[in-house]
Short mmCIF file of C-alpha atoms in Angstrom, two decimals:
data_model
loop_
_atom_site.label_atom_id
_atom_site.label_comp_id
_atom_site.label_asym_id
_atom_site.label_seq_id
_atom_site.Cartn_x
_atom_site.Cartn_y
_atom_site.Cartn_z
CA UNK O 1 76.80 -11.15 -68.98
CA UNK O 2 80.43 -12.11 -69.83
CA UNK O 3 81.63 -12.53 -73.41
CA UNK O 4 80.74 -15.82 -75.08
CA UNK O 5 82.18 -17.72 -77.98
CA UNK O 6 80.21 -17.96 -81.22
CA UNK O 7 80.25 -21.05 -83.41
CA UNK O 8 78.30 -21.12 -86.64
CA UNK O 9 78.10 -24.50 -88.35
CA UNK O 10 76.86 -25.15 -91.88
CA UNK O 11 74.34 -22.34 -91.69
CA UNK O 12 71.94 -21.88 -94.60
CA UNK O 13 69.34 -19.13 -94.53
CA UNK O 14 67.30 -16.83 -96.70
CA UNK O 15 63.98 -15.19 -97.35
CA UNK O 16 61.05 -17.40 -98.33
CA UNK O 17 62.21 -19.75 -101.05
CA UNK O 18 65.34 -17.69 -101.80
CA UNK O 19 68.53 -19.05 -100.28
CA UNK O 20 70.92 -16.23 -99.45
CA UNK O 21 73.42 -17.92 -97.15
CA UNK O 22 74.69 -21.39 -97.89
CA UNK O 23 76.82 -23.66 -95.74
CA UNK O 24 78.43 -20.88 -93.72
CA UNK O 25 80.72 -22.05 -90.90
CA UNK O 26 83.04 -20.02 -88.71
CA UNK O 27 84.04 -19.59 -85.07
CA UNK O 28 84.82 -16.56 -82.96
CA UNK O 29 86.47 -17.14 -79.59
CA UNK O 30 85.06 -15.48 -76.49
CA UNK O 31 85.97 -11.79 -76.35
CA UNK O 32 87.41 -11.74 -79.89
CA UNK O 33 86.48 -9.46 -82.82
CA UNK O 34 85.62 -10.51 -86.33
CA UNK O 35 85.02 -8.24 -89.31
CA UNK O 36 82.76 -9.49 -92.07
CA UNK O 37 83.45 -8.07 -95.50
CA UNK O 38 82.07 -8.43 -98.99
CA UNK O 39 80.40 -6.48 -101.75
CA UNK O 40 76.79 -5.37 -101.49
CA UNK O 41 74.24 -8.16 -101.70
CA UNK O 42 76.62 -10.93 -100.68
CA UNK O 43 74.69 -11.87 -97.53
CA UNK O 44 76.46 -9.94 -94.75
CA UNK O 45 73.31 -8.37 -93.31
CA UNK O 46 71.40 -11.63 -93.78
CA UNK O 47 74.07 -13.41 -91.76
CA UNK O 48 73.69 -11.06 -88.81
CA UNK O 49 69.88 -11.14 -89.08
CA UNK O 50 69.95 -14.92 -89.08
CA UNK O 51 72.19 -14.99 -86.02
CA UNK O 52 69.65 -12.70 -84.32
CA UNK O 53 66.74 -14.89 -85.44
CA UNK O 54 65.10 -12.26 -87.62
CA UNK O 55 64.92 -14.28 -90.80
CA UNK O 56 64.47 -17.86 -91.84
CA UNK O 57 67.14 -20.43 -91.15
CA UNK O 58 66.99 -23.53 -93.31
CA UNK O 59 69.69 -25.58 -91.62
CA UNK O 60 72.79 -25.35 -89.49
CA UNK O 61 73.72 -24.62 -85.90
CA UNK O 62 74.40 -21.40 -84.04
CA UNK O 63 76.18 -21.93 -80.75
CA UNK O 64 76.65 -19.13 -78.23
CA UNK O 65 78.88 -20.18 -75.37
CA UNK O 66 78.42 -23.77 -76.53
CA UNK O 67 74.59 -23.69 -76.39
CA UNK O 68 72.65 -24.03 -79.62
CA UNK O 69 70.30 -21.08 -80.04
CA UNK O 70 69.36 -21.75 -83.67
CA UNK O 71 65.81 -22.83 -82.91
CA UNK O 72 65.09 -19.99 -80.48
CA UNK O 73 63.04 -16.87 -81.25
CA UNK O 74 64.80 -13.52 -81.43
CA UNK O 75 63.61 -12.47 -77.97
CA UNK O 76 65.07 -15.64 -76.46
CA UNK O 77 68.32 -15.17 -78.34
CA UNK O 78 68.57 -11.63 -76.99
CA UNK O 79 68.05 -12.99 -73.49
CA UNK O 80 70.81 -15.54 -74.15
CA UNK O 81 73.16 -12.66 -74.91
CA UNK O 82 72.95 -11.88 -78.62
CA UNK O 83 72.58 -8.19 -79.40
CA UNK O 84 72.16 -6.63 -82.84
CA UNK O 85 72.73 -3.02 -83.83
CA UNK O 86 70.91 -3.05 -87.17
CA UNK O 87 71.95 -1.26 -90.32
CA UNK O 88 68.63 0.60 -90.26
CA UNK O 89 69.32 1.68 -86.64
CA UNK O 90 65.65 1.15 -85.78
CA UNK O 91 65.47 3.68 -82.99
CA UNK O 92 62.00 4.54 -81.75
CA UNK O 93 61.42 7.83 -83.47
CA UNK O 94 58.58 9.03 -81.28
CA UNK O 95 60.41 8.29 -78.01
CA UNK O 96 63.06 10.54 -76.50
CA UNK O 97 66.68 9.46 -76.29
CA UNK O 98 66.23 8.59 -72.62
CA UNK O 99 63.01 6.69 -73.29
CA UNK O 100 64.74 4.70 -76.04
CA UNK O 101 67.43 3.75 -73.55
CA UNK O 102 64.91 2.84 -70.85
CA UNK O 103 63.23 0.42 -73.27
CA UNK O 104 66.65 -1.17 -73.82
CA UNK O 105 67.58 -1.79 -70.20
CA UNK O 106 64.91 -4.45 -69.64
CA UNK O 107 65.02 -5.53 -65.98
CA UNK O 108 68.12 -3.54 -65.01
CA UNK O 109 67.86 -0.43 -62.81
CA UNK O 110 67.31 2.88 -64.57
CA UNK O 111 70.64 4.18 -63.26
CA UNK O 112 72.53 2.02 -65.78
CA UNK O 113 71.60 4.57 -68.42
CA UNK O 114 74.59 6.53 -67.16
CA UNK O 115 76.77 3.88 -68.81
CA UNK O 116 75.32 4.88 -72.16
CA UNK O 117 75.88 8.56 -71.45
CA UNK O 118 79.48 7.87 -70.46
CA UNK O 119 80.03 6.01 -73.71
CA UNK O 120 78.34 8.70 -75.81
CA UNK O 121 78.23 12.04 -73.93
CA UNK O 122 76.36 13.54 -76.90
CA UNK O 123 73.36 11.39 -76.00
CA UNK O 124 73.26 12.93 -72.56
CA UNK O 125 73.13 16.39 -74.12
CA UNK O 126 70.22 15.29 -76.28
CA UNK O 127 68.46 13.02 -73.80
CA UNK O 128 65.20 14.98 -74.02
CA UNK O 129 65.10 15.01 -77.82
CA UNK O 130 62.89 12.67 -79.78
CA UNK O 131 64.41 10.00 -81.98
CA UNK O 132 63.46 11.68 -85.24
CA UNK O 133 65.22 14.87 -84.15
CA UNK O 134 68.64 13.18 -84.02
CA UNK O 135 71.27 13.23 -86.72
CA UNK O 136 72.31 9.98 -88.37
CA UNK O 137 75.37 9.71 -86.16
CA UNK O 138 73.38 10.35 -83.01
CA UNK O 139 70.83 7.76 -84.06
CA UNK O 140 73.66 5.28 -84.53
CA UNK O 141 75.03 6.11 -81.09
CA UNK O 142 71.57 5.64 -79.61
CA UNK O 143 71.01 2.34 -81.38
CA UNK O 144 74.40 1.08 -80.22
CA UNK O 145 73.95 2.29 -76.65
CA UNK O 146 70.47 0.82 -76.42
CA UNK O 147 71.76 -2.58 -77.49
CA UNK O 148 74.76 -2.47 -75.20
CA UNK O 149 72.59 -1.63 -72.17
CA UNK O 150 71.06 -5.08 -72.68
CA UNK O 151 74.51 -6.48 -71.79
CA UNK O 152 75.01 -8.74 -74.81
CA UNK O 153 77.76 -11.35 -74.72
CA UNK O 154 77.86 -11.40 -78.53
CA UNK O 155 77.42 -8.02 -80.21
CA UNK O 156 76.52 -7.83 -83.90
CA UNK O 157 77.22 -4.47 -85.57
CA UNK O 158 75.73 -4.08 -89.04
CA UNK O 159 77.39 -1.30 -91.05
CA UNK O 160 77.37 1.18 -88.18
CA UNK O 161 79.36 3.79 -90.10
CA UNK O 162 77.18 3.89 -93.20
CA UNK O 163 76.41 7.42 -94.34
CA UNK O 164 78.12 9.11 -91.40
CA UNK O 165 80.60 11.98 -91.36
CA UNK O 166 84.26 10.98 -90.80
CA UNK O 167 84.43 12.63 -87.39
CA UNK O 168 81.38 10.68 -86.20
CA UNK O 169 82.84 7.48 -87.64
CA UNK O 170 86.00 8.02 -85.62
CA UNK O 171 83.97 8.62 -82.48
CA UNK O 172 81.93 5.46 -83.03
CA UNK O 173 84.93 3.30 -83.88
CA UNK O 174 86.69 4.53 -80.77
CA UNK O 175 83.67 3.48 -78.73
CA UNK O 176 83.56 0.06 -80.41
CA UNK O 177 87.27 -0.41 -79.77
CA UNK O 178 86.82 0.47 -76.09
CA UNK O 179 84.01 -2.05 -75.87
CA UNK O 180 86.08 -4.71 -77.55
CA UNK O 181 89.10 -3.98 -75.38
CA UNK O 182 87.04 -4.48 -72.26
CA UNK O 183 86.73 -8.13 -73.26
CA UNK O 184 83.13 -8.17 -72.05
CA UNK O 185 81.69 -9.06 -75.41
CA UNK O 186 82.50 -10.88 -78.59
CA UNK O 187 81.98 -8.49 -81.50
CA UNK O 188 81.11 -9.14 -85.15
CA UNK O 189 81.37 -6.09 -87.37
CA UNK O 190 79.95 -5.83 -90.87
CA UNK O 191 81.53 -2.82 -92.50
CA UNK O 192 82.12 -1.47 -95.99
CA UNK O 193 85.01 0.76 -94.91
CA UNK O 194 87.84 -1.69 -95.25
CA UNK O 195 90.42 0.25 -93.25
CA UNK O 196 88.07 0.61 -90.31
CA UNK O 197 87.14 -3.07 -90.44
CA UNK O 198 90.74 -4.23 -90.59
CA UNK O 199 91.87 -1.86 -87.84
CA UNK O 200 89.07 -3.07 -85.60
CA UNK O 201 89.30 -6.85 -85.79
CA UNK O 202 92.02 -9.46 -85.57
CA UNK O 203 90.32 -11.74 -88.04
CA UNK O 204 88.28 -11.27 -91.18
CA UNK O 205 85.72 -13.24 -93.11
CA UNK O 206 84.76 -12.43 -96.70
CA UNK O 207 81.35 -13.41 -98.03
CA UNK O 208 80.81 -13.96 -101.73
CA UNK O 209 77.32 -14.87 -102.97
CA UNK O 210 76.25 -16.23 -99.62
CA UNK O 211 79.30 -18.40 -99.06
CA UNK O 212 82.53 -17.82 -97.21
CA UNK O 213 85.11 -16.99 -99.84
CA UNK O 214 88.02 -16.28 -97.54
CA UNK O 215 88.87 -16.36 -93.83
CA UNK O 216 92.05 -15.18 -92.19
CA UNK O 217 93.72 -12.49 -90.19
CA UNK O 218 93.41 -8.79 -90.87
CA UNK O 219 97.15 -8.60 -91.43
CA UNK O 220 97.04 -11.31 -94.08
CA UNK O 221 94.27 -9.54 -95.96
CA UNK O 222 95.94 -6.17 -95.67
CA UNK O 223 99.08 -7.65 -97.21
CA UNK O 224 97.26 -9.17 -100.17
CA UNK O 225 96.05 -6.34 -102.40
CA UNK O 226 95.01 -8.79 -105.10
CA UNK O 227 92.66 -10.56 -102.73
CA UNK O 228 91.14 -7.26 -101.69
CA UNK O 229 90.61 -6.15 -105.26
CA UNK O 230 89.10 -9.50 -106.20
CA UNK O 231 86.55 -9.76 -103.41
CA UNK O 232 85.93 -6.24 -102.25
CA UNK O 233 86.82 -3.89 -105.06
CA UNK O 234 89.64 -1.95 -106.63
CA UNK O 235 91.01 0.81 -104.48
CA UNK O 236 89.32 -0.28 -101.28
CA UNK O 237 92.56 -0.31 -99.36
CA UNK O 238 94.83 2.72 -99.30
CA UNK X 1 49.57 18.32 -63.31
CA UNK X 2 48.34 21.29 -65.34
CA UNK X 3 46.29 18.92 -67.46
CA UNK X 4 44.61 17.43 -64.41
CA UNK X 5 43.78 20.88 -63.07
CA UNK X 6 42.35 21.75 -66.49
CA UNK X 7 40.14 18.66 -66.45
CA UNK X 8 38.87 19.49 -62.96
CA UNK X 9 38.28 23.11 -63.93
CA UNK X 10 36.45 22.16 -67.12
CA UNK X 11 34.41 19.59 -65.22
CA UNK X 12 33.39 22.07 -62.55
CA UNK X 13 32.63 24.68 -65.21
CA UNK X 14 30.32 22.16 -66.87
CA UNK X 15 28.61 21.60 -63.53
CA UNK X 16 27.89 25.31 -63.11
CA UNK X 17 27.21 26.18 -66.75
CA UNK X 18 24.95 23.28 -67.69
CA UNK X 19 23.02 22.30 -64.56
CA UNK X 20 20.16 20.95 -66.68
CA UNK X 21 22.41 18.70 -68.74
CA UNK X 22 24.30 16.86 -66.03
CA UNK X 23 22.94 13.49 -67.16
CA UNK X 24 24.40 14.10 -70.61
CA UNK X 25 27.69 15.29 -69.13
CA UNK X 26 27.89 12.17 -66.96
CA UNK X 27 27.33 10.09 -70.08
CA UNK X 28 30.18 12.04 -71.73
CA UNK X 29 32.45 11.11 -68.82
CA UNK X 30 31.48 7.44 -69.03
CA UNK X 31 32.14 7.39 -72.77
CA UNK X 32 35.38 9.33 -72.23
CA UNK X 33 36.54 6.48 -70.02
CA UNK X 34 35.71 4.08 -72.84
CA UNK X 35 37.65 6.18 -75.35
CA UNK X 36 40.59 6.46 -72.93
CA UNK X 37 40.60 2.68 -72.66
CA UNK X 38 40.66 2.41 -76.44
CA UNK X 39 43.54 4.89 -76.59
CA UNK X 40 45.59 2.58 -74.39
CA UNK X 41 45.51 -0.29 -76.87
CA UNK X 42 45.16 1.65 -80.12
CA UNK X 43 47.04 4.88 -79.45
CA UNK X 44 49.81 3.41 -77.33
CA UNK X 45 50.08 -0.18 -78.58
CA UNK X 46 48.92 0.08 -82.19
CA UNK X 47 46.14 -2.52 -81.82
CA UNK X 48 43.05 -1.18 -83.58
CA UNK X 49 39.74 -2.40 -82.19
CA UNK X 50 36.12 -2.05 -83.21
CA UNK X 51 34.95 -4.08 -80.25
CA UNK X 52 35.89 -1.95 -77.26
CA UNK X 53 32.26 -1.73 -76.12
CA UNK X 54 32.59 -5.38 -75.07
CA UNK X 55 34.68 -4.21 -72.13
CA UNK X 56 32.42 -1.24 -71.40
CA UNK X 57 29.36 -3.49 -71.52
CA UNK X 58 31.00 -6.12 -69.31
CA UNK X 59 31.53 -3.46 -66.65
CA UNK X 60 28.03 -2.05 -67.05
CA UNK X 61 26.29 -5.42 -66.84
CA UNK X 62 28.48 -6.65 -63.97
CA UNK X 63 27.70 -3.53 -61.94
CA UNK X 64 24.03 -3.68 -62.93
CA UNK X 65 23.61 -7.35 -62.06
CA UNK X 66 25.44 -6.86 -58.76
CA UNK X 67 23.20 -3.91 -57.96
CA UNK X 68 19.91 -5.70 -58.57
CA UNK X 69 21.26 -8.54 -56.42
CA UNK X 70 21.85 -6.36 -53.41
CA UNK X 71 25.27 -4.76 -53.85
CA UNK X 72 24.25 -1.12 -53.98
CA UNK X 73 27.29 0.76 -52.69
CA UNK X 74 28.50 2.85 -55.70
CA UNK X 75 32.26 2.58 -55.16
CA UNK X 76 31.94 -1.18 -54.82
CA UNK X 77 29.87 -1.25 -58.00
CA UNK X 78 32.59 0.64 -59.86
CA UNK X 79 35.17 -1.82 -58.53
CA UNK X 80 33.02 -4.72 -59.73
CA UNK X 81 32.68 -3.06 -63.14
CA UNK X 82 36.44 -2.52 -63.34
CA UNK X 83 37.19 -6.15 -62.45
CA UNK X 84 34.62 -7.42 -64.96
CA UNK X 85 36.06 -5.14 -67.63
CA UNK X 86 39.58 -6.34 -66.83
CA UNK X 87 38.49 -9.97 -67.15
CA UNK X 88 36.77 -9.21 -70.44
CA UNK X 89 39.96 -7.42 -71.53
CA UNK X 90 42.00 -10.50 -70.68
CA UNK X 91 39.69 -12.65 -72.78
CA UNK X 92 39.53 -10.19 -75.66
CA UNK X 93 43.29 -9.63 -75.67
CA UNK X 94 44.03 -13.33 -75.58
CA UNK X 95 41.91 -13.81 -78.70
CA UNK X 96 42.78 -10.64 -80.61
CA UNK X 97 46.52 -10.76 -80.07
CA UNK X 98 46.71 -14.09 -81.90
CA UNK X 99 46.07 -12.19 -85.13
CA UNK X 100 47.44 -9.07 -86.80
CA UNK X 101 46.17 -6.19 -88.90
CA UNK X 102 42.84 -6.62 -90.61
CA UNK X 103 42.22 -10.05 -89.10
CA UNK X 104 42.66 -8.50 -85.67
CA UNK X 105 40.09 -5.82 -86.48
CA UNK X 106 37.62 -8.42 -87.72
CA UNK X 107 38.13 -10.44 -84.54
CA UNK X 108 37.31 -7.38 -82.46
CA UNK X 109 34.02 -6.96 -84.36
CA UNK X 110 33.22 -10.64 -83.87
CA UNK X 111 33.90 -10.35 -80.14
CA UNK X 112 31.60 -7.37 -79.62
CA UNK X 113 28.86 -9.10 -81.61
CA UNK X 114 29.26 -12.20 -79.45
CA UNK X 115 29.11 -10.13 -76.27
CA UNK X 116 26.03 -8.38 -77.63
CA UNK X 117 24.35 -11.64 -78.46
CA UNK X 118 25.29 -13.17 -75.10
CA UNK X 119 23.78 -10.17 -73.29
CA UNK X 120 20.66 -10.47 -75.43
CA UNK X 121 20.22 -14.20 -74.87
CA UNK X 122 20.96 -14.16 -71.14
CA UNK X 123 17.83 -12.15 -70.54
CA UNK X 124 17.22 -13.76 -67.15
CA UNK X 125 20.27 -11.86 -65.89
CA UNK X 126 20.56 -8.93 -68.28
CA UNK X 127 16.97 -8.12 -69.16
CA UNK X 128 17.72 -8.92 -72.80
CA UNK X 129 16.49 -6.34 -75.29
CA UNK X 130 14.42 -4.62 -72.58
CA UNK X 131 17.54 -3.81 -70.67
CA UNK X 132 18.44 -4.34 -67.04
CA UNK X 133 16.34 -1.93 -65.03
CA UNK X 134 15.59 -1.32 -61.40
CA UNK X 135 19.06 -0.43 -60.19
CA UNK X 136 18.73 1.20 -56.77
CA UNK X 137 22.10 2.64 -55.88
CA UNK X 138 22.85 3.60 -52.27
CA UNK X 139 23.97 7.14 -51.42
CA UNK X 140 27.64 7.78 -52.12
CA UNK X 141 29.62 7.27 -48.87
CA UNK X 142 26.21 6.84 -47.22
CA UNK X 143 25.61 10.58 -47.53
CA UNK X 144 25.14 11.82 -51.10
CA UNK X 145 21.94 10.58 -52.75
CA UNK X 146 21.92 9.98 -56.52
CA UNK X 147 19.41 12.73 -57.17
CA UNK X 148 17.06 13.32 -60.08
CA UNK X 149 19.22 16.13 -61.52
CA UNK X 150 22.28 13.93 -61.65
CA UNK X 151 24.51 16.16 -59.50
CA UNK X 152 25.95 13.36 -57.40
CA UNK X 153 26.42 11.08 -60.39
CA UNK X 154 28.20 13.83 -62.30
CA UNK X 155 30.58 14.80 -59.52
CA UNK X 156 31.23 11.12 -58.78
CA UNK X 157 31.96 10.57 -62.47
CA UNK X 158 34.25 13.58 -62.62
CA UNK X 159 36.19 12.32 -59.60
CA UNK X 160 36.48 8.89 -61.22
CA UNK X 161 37.72 10.43 -64.46
CA UNK X 162 40.38 12.45 -62.66
CA UNK X 163 41.62 9.45 -60.68
CA UNK X 164 41.69 7.21 -63.76
CA UNK X 165 43.43 9.90 -65.82
CA UNK X 166 46.17 10.39 -63.22
CA UNK X 167 46.73 6.63 -62.97
CA UNK X 168 46.87 6.31 -66.76
CA UNK X 169 49.30 9.21 -67.05
CA UNK X 170 51.55 7.38 -64.62
CA UNK X 171 51.21 4.12 -66.57
CA UNK X 172 51.92 5.54 -70.02
CA UNK X 173 54.94 7.44 -68.69
CA UNK X 174 56.38 4.36 -66.99
CA UNK X 175 58.94 2.02 -68.63
CA UNK X 176 55.97 -0.27 -69.33
CA UNK X 177 54.25 2.54 -71.24
CA UNK X 178 57.44 3.26 -73.18
CA UNK X 179 57.71 -0.41 -74.07
CA UNK X 180 54.15 -0.32 -75.39
CA UNK X 181 54.99 2.68 -77.57
CA UNK X 182 58.08 0.86 -78.77
CA UNK X 183 55.97 -2.17 -79.66
CA UNK X 184 53.58 0.02 -81.60
CA UNK X 185 56.45 1.43 -83.60
CA UNK X 186 58.56 -1.68 -84.14
CA UNK X 187 57.57 -4.99 -82.51
CA UNK X 188 60.34 -6.85 -84.35
CA UNK X 189 62.98 -4.60 -82.81
CA UNK X 190 61.43 -4.99 -79.36
CA UNK X 191 61.66 -8.77 -79.66
CA UNK X 192 65.25 -8.52 -80.86
CA UNK X 193 65.99 -6.51 -77.72
CA UNK X 194 64.85 -9.44 -75.59
CA UNK X 195 61.38 -8.27 -74.62
CA UNK X 196 58.23 -10.31 -75.04
CA UNK X 197 55.49 -8.54 -76.96
CA UNK X 198 52.41 -10.66 -76.21
CA UNK X 199 52.43 -10.40 -72.38
CA UNK X 200 53.01 -6.66 -72.55
CA UNK X 201 50.08 -6.12 -74.89
CA UNK X 202 47.89 -8.47 -72.90
CA UNK X 203 48.66 -6.53 -69.74
CA UNK X 204 47.60 -3.34 -71.52
CA UNK X 205 44.38 -5.04 -72.62
CA UNK X 206 43.61 -5.88 -68.99
CA UNK X 207 44.27 -2.30 -67.90
CA UNK X 208 42.19 -1.07 -70.82
CA UNK X 209 39.38 -3.41 -69.79
CA UNK X 210 39.45 -2.10 -66.23
CA UNK X 211 39.14 1.48 -67.48
CA UNK X 212 36.34 0.66 -69.91
CA UNK X 213 34.59 -1.38 -67.22
CA UNK X 214 34.80 1.60 -64.88
CA UNK X 215 33.09 3.69 -67.55
CA UNK X 216 30.42 1.04 -67.99
CA UNK X 217 29.77 0.86 -64.26
CA UNK X 218 29.50 4.65 -64.10
CA UNK X 219 26.97 4.60 -66.93
CA UNK X 220 24.96 1.92 -65.12
CA UNK X 221 25.01 3.81 -61.82
CA UNK X 222 24.11 7.15 -63.33
CA UNK X 223 21.28 5.98 -65.61
CA UNK X 224 20.17 3.10 -63.34
CA UNK X 225 19.58 0.98 -66.40
CA UNK X 226 21.84 -1.12 -68.61
CA UNK X 227 20.82 -1.67 -72.21
CA UNK X 228 22.21 -3.63 -75.13
CA UNK X 229 23.53 -0.37 -76.59
CA UNK X 230 26.28 -0.47 -73.95
CA UNK X 231 27.76 -3.53 -75.65
CA UNK X 232 27.10 -2.60 -79.26
CA UNK X 233 29.25 -2.38 -82.36
CA UNK X 234 27.92 1.14 -82.88
CA UNK X 235 29.31 2.32 -79.56
CA UNK X 236 32.64 0.64 -80.36
CA UNK X 237 32.82 2.35 -83.75
CA UNK X 238 31.85 5.72 -82.26
CA UNK X 239 34.59 5.34 -79.65
CA UNK X 240 37.16 4.80 -82.39
CA UNK X 241 35.83 7.82 -84.28
CA UNK X 242 36.07 9.97 -81.14
CA UNK X 243 39.63 8.82 -80.58
CA UNK X 244 40.68 9.59 -84.14
CA UNK X 245 38.92 12.94 -83.89
CA UNK X 246 40.77 13.87 -80.72
CA UNK X 247 44.11 12.30 -81.60
CA UNK X 248 45.71 8.97 -80.72
CA UNK X 249 48.30 8.30 -78.09
CA UNK X 250 48.00 11.37 -75.89
CA UNK X 251 45.15 10.62 -73.41
CA UNK X 252 44.09 14.24 -73.83
CA UNK X 253 43.01 13.43 -77.38
CA UNK X 254 40.57 10.84 -76.05
CA UNK X 255 38.96 13.42 -73.77
CA UNK X 256 38.87 16.17 -76.38
CA UNK X 257 37.48 13.84 -79.04
CA UNK X 258 34.72 12.59 -76.76
CA UNK X 259 33.65 16.05 -75.64
CA UNK X 260 33.71 17.51 -79.16
CA UNK X 261 31.96 14.55 -80.78
CA UNK X 262 29.22 14.16 -78.19
CA UNK X 263 28.79 17.92 -77.78
CA UNK X 264 28.55 18.43 -81.53
CA UNK X 265 26.16 15.51 -81.85
CA UNK X 266 23.96 16.92 -79.07
CA UNK X 267 23.85 20.45 -80.47
CA UNK X 268 23.46 19.54 -84.13
CA UNK X 269 20.80 16.91 -83.51
CA UNK X 270 18.77 19.56 -81.66
CA UNK X 271 19.17 22.08 -84.49
CA UNK X 272 18.40 19.66 -87.28
CA UNK X 273 16.89 16.35 -86.16
CA UNK X 274 16.79 14.99 -89.74
CA UNK X 275 20.25 15.70 -91.11
CA UNK X 276 22.42 15.91 -88.03
CA UNK X 277 24.30 12.72 -88.93
CA UNK X 278 25.32 14.35 -92.19
CA UNK X 279 26.84 17.24 -90.30
CA UNK X 280 28.65 14.93 -87.91
CA UNK X 281 30.03 13.09 -90.94
CA UNK X 282 31.13 16.36 -92.52
CA UNK X 283 32.93 17.34 -89.29
CA UNK X 284 34.78 14.05 -89.23
CA UNK X 285 35.84 14.29 -92.86
CA UNK X 286 37.04 17.86 -92.31
CA UNK X 287 39.07 16.93 -89.22
CA UNK X 288 40.58 13.79 -90.70
CA UNK X 289 41.63 15.60 -93.88
CA UNK X 290 42.80 18.82 -92.23
CA UNK X 291 44.36 17.24 -89.16
CA UNK X 292 45.38 13.61 -89.56
CA UNK X 293 46.78 13.73 -86.03
CA UNK X 294 43.38 14.70 -84.65
CA UNK X 295 42.47 17.89 -82.85
CA UNK X 296 45.27 17.57 -80.30
CA UNK X 297 47.71 17.01 -83.17
CA UNK X 298 46.39 20.12 -84.89
CA UNK X 299 46.72 22.09 -81.66
CA UNK X 300 50.32 20.95 -81.21
CA UNK X 301 51.13 21.78 -84.81
CA UNK X 302 49.68 25.26 -84.44
CA UNK X 303 51.73 25.77 -81.31
CA UNK X 304 54.79 24.29 -82.98
CA UNK X 305 55.08 21.58 -80.35
CA UNK X 306 53.92 18.63 -82.38
CA UNK X 307 57.19 16.83 -81.93
CA UNK X 308 55.85 13.36 -81.29
CA UNK X 309 53.46 13.50 -84.22
CA UNK X 310 56.21 14.58 -86.60
CA UNK X 311 58.23 11.60 -85.59
CA UNK X 312 55.86 9.32 -87.39
CA UNK X 313 53.44 7.10 -85.61
CA UNK X 314 53.16 7.93 -81.94
#
């Protein structure tokens, strides 16, 4: 499935009666990368979950490749090309690495699993291990690979580097960059590590209390230390 | 493969060691098929049921009714039982999968009670509370008579068990089986990966029904009578107990649980006809407390190979 543009228009969402996201609008061109920043609890994860159809949308449109998917269930959205690598990784702990990947390939031939092993050779080494036996980094690789095997046109990455050792973070970011460079998918990255987020994407969106507080290029944000300190925190950028 | 050889060896050992108890051993095989069928939806899909005897009874009554109406060839009767069980599984799954958790469990109880009542009321076809008697089954392959000692029935049952077990091993190891295990662990994630949960679970219900129906047909053929007990809540509850005792989600656990439970019940009830239920209860409490993963889980833990169990729900 080729990369698709993503247009979010006046999106409001939340949990039960609690509104978390309010009037969020932004666009990401086909094949582009967007980093989503903000302090904890500002609605970043809720935004990705809402795009995936995992929590309640109150109003607004979500267009993937021009088609509105906002009223579709998560399984339909996935089939329309939206793929989420969740913050919680959500690998199947009682399945082996290979079995986890097989569940992710849907109707594609089993041989496509090699693509995952090429992306993360470590998974090939541990293909017979069960999910719970993997380290945090390996679980993140597995979660990412499993989603990518579904050939998403819009990939949503929710804090993929959280709690991981620097060397693993570098390995993962290199893989994400390779994916992005291929132009085969539009990528949204939610990330607390500011440097990584700015290095990865051309454009940035900052969420503040469920609303978009700032949108612009990575370069513009990098150049404005005051903006960074105001919305993200003192000393985030070195 | 080793497991299949073990089942065959244990089955043949039973044949030689307990020639006077082949009727009981055939009943164990029939119930083992029921417990295997329950393992498919509970152990592999996470759908708990206290109404699995509906599917077993559907197979038993279908085979029994066919038999008294002139279809006496045993393999055909088993096929009829399997189809009836699969259809009952389709119906049961369609109803049960609309709910979740406790409501799902209650629905399963309601379904088995309805099946029980239907079998009771349709006495013109089922014999009602007297049971459906007078099944005259033809010799197996036109050669092997179903004798008084139950030799043919037992060996036929053992062959059925082996075939069903091999097929189920293939199914649970297939991508479909992996998807079921994924659904059991995290249905939300499965949906977010683009898979549909309901059709997958419904398919497993149909397969489960076919297996339970096969067990029911075997019970009908071997005892030549079908009673209301084959579609009872008690049998459903016992099946769940046997599965928990043996261990969920391994297939072997279903077999071990059935053999241990029914064997223990048989021995203890002979030793103490008044308090044997107390001893069965004590066994269950001991196993559940000492080995939450069942006897197969305990075995794996002792061997240090309990990898799947340690990973959380299997």
